[in-house]
mmCIF file with all atom_site columns, C-alpha atoms in Angstrom:
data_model
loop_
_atom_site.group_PDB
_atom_site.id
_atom_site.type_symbol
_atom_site.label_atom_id
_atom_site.label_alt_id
_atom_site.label_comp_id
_atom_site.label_asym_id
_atom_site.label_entity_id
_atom_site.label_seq_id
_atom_site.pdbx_PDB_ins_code
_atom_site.Cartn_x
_atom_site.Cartn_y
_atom_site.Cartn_z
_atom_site.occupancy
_atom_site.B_iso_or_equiv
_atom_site.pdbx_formal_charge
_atom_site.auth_seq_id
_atom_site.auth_comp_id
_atom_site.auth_asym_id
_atom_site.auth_atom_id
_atom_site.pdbx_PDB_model_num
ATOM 1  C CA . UNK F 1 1  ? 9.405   350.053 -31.665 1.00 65.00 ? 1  UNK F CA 1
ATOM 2  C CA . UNK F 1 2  ? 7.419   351.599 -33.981 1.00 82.00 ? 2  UNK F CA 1
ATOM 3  C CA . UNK F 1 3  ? 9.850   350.673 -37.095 1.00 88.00 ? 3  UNK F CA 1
ATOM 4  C CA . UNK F 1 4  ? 9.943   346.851 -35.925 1.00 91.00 ? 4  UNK F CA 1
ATOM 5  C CA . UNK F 1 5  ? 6.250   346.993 -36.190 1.00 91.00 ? 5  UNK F CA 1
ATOM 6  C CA . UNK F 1 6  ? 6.465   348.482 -39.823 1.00 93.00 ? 6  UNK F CA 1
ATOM 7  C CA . UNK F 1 7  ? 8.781   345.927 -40.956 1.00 94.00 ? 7  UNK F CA 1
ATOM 8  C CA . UNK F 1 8  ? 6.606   343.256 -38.980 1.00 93.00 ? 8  UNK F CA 1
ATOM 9  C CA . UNK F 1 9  ? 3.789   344.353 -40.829 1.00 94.00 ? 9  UNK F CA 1
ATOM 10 C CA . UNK F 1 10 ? 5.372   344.439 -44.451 1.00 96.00 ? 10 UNK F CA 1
ATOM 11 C CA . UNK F 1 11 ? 6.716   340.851 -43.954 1.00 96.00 ? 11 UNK F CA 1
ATOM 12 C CA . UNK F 1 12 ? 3.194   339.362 -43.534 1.00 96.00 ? 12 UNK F CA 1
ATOM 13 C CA . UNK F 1 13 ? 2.427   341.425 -46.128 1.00 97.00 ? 13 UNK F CA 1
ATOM 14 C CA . UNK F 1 14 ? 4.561   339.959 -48.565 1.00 98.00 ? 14 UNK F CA 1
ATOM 15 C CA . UNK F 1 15 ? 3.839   336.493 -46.620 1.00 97.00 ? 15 UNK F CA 1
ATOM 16 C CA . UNK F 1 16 ? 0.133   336.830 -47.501 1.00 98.00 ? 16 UNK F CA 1
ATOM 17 C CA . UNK F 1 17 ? 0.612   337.782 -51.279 1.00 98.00 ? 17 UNK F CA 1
ATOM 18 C CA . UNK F 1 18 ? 2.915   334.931 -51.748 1.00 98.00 ? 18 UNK F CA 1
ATOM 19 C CA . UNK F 1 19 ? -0.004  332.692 -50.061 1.00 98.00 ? 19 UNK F CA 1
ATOM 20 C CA . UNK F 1 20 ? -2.625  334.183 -52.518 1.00 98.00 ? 20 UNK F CA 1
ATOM 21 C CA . UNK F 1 21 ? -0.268  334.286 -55.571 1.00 98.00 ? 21 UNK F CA 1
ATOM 22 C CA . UNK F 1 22 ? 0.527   330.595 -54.837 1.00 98.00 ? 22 UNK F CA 1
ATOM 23 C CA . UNK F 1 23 ? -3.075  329.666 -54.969 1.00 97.00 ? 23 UNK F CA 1
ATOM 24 C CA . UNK F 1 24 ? -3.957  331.187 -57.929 1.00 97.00 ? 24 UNK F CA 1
ATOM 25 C CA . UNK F 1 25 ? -1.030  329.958 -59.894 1.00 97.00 ? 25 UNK F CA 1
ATOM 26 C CA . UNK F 1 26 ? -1.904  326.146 -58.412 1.00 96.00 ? 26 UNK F CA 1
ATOM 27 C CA . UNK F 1 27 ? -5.617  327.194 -59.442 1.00 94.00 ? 27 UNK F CA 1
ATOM 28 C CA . UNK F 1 28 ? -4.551  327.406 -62.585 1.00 94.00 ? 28 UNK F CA 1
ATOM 29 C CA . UNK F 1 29 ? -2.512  324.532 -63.150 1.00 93.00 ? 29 UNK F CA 1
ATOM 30 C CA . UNK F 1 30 ? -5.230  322.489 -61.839 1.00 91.00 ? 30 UNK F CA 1
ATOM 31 C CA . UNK F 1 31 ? -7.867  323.884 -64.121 1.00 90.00 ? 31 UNK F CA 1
ATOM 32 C CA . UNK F 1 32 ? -5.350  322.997 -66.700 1.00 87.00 ? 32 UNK F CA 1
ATOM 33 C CA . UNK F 1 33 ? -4.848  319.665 -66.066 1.00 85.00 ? 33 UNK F CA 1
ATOM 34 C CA . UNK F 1 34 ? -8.487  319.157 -65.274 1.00 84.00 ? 34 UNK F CA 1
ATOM 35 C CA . UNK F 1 35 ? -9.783  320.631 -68.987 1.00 82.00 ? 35 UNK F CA 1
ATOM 36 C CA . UNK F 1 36 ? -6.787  318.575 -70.439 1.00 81.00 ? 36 UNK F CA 1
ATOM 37 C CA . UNK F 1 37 ? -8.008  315.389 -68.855 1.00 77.00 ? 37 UNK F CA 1
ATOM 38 C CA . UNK F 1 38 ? -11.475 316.001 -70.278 1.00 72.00 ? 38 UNK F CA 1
#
């Protein structure tokens, strides 16, 4: 049990970088596209 809960626990680590690496990167494509508007 204990190693299911490992690997439970690295998934929604990876699941929760993903989610923070995909808001940065649409962070900066907005900031982009806002300063290139202006």
């Amino acid at each position: 049990m204990g190693a299911d809960l490992r690997k439970a626990h690295r998934i929604y680590l990876v699941l929760a970088a993903l989610f923070i690496c995909s808001l940065v990167v649409s962070n900066l494509i907005f900031q982009k596209f806002f300063i290139g508007i202006r």
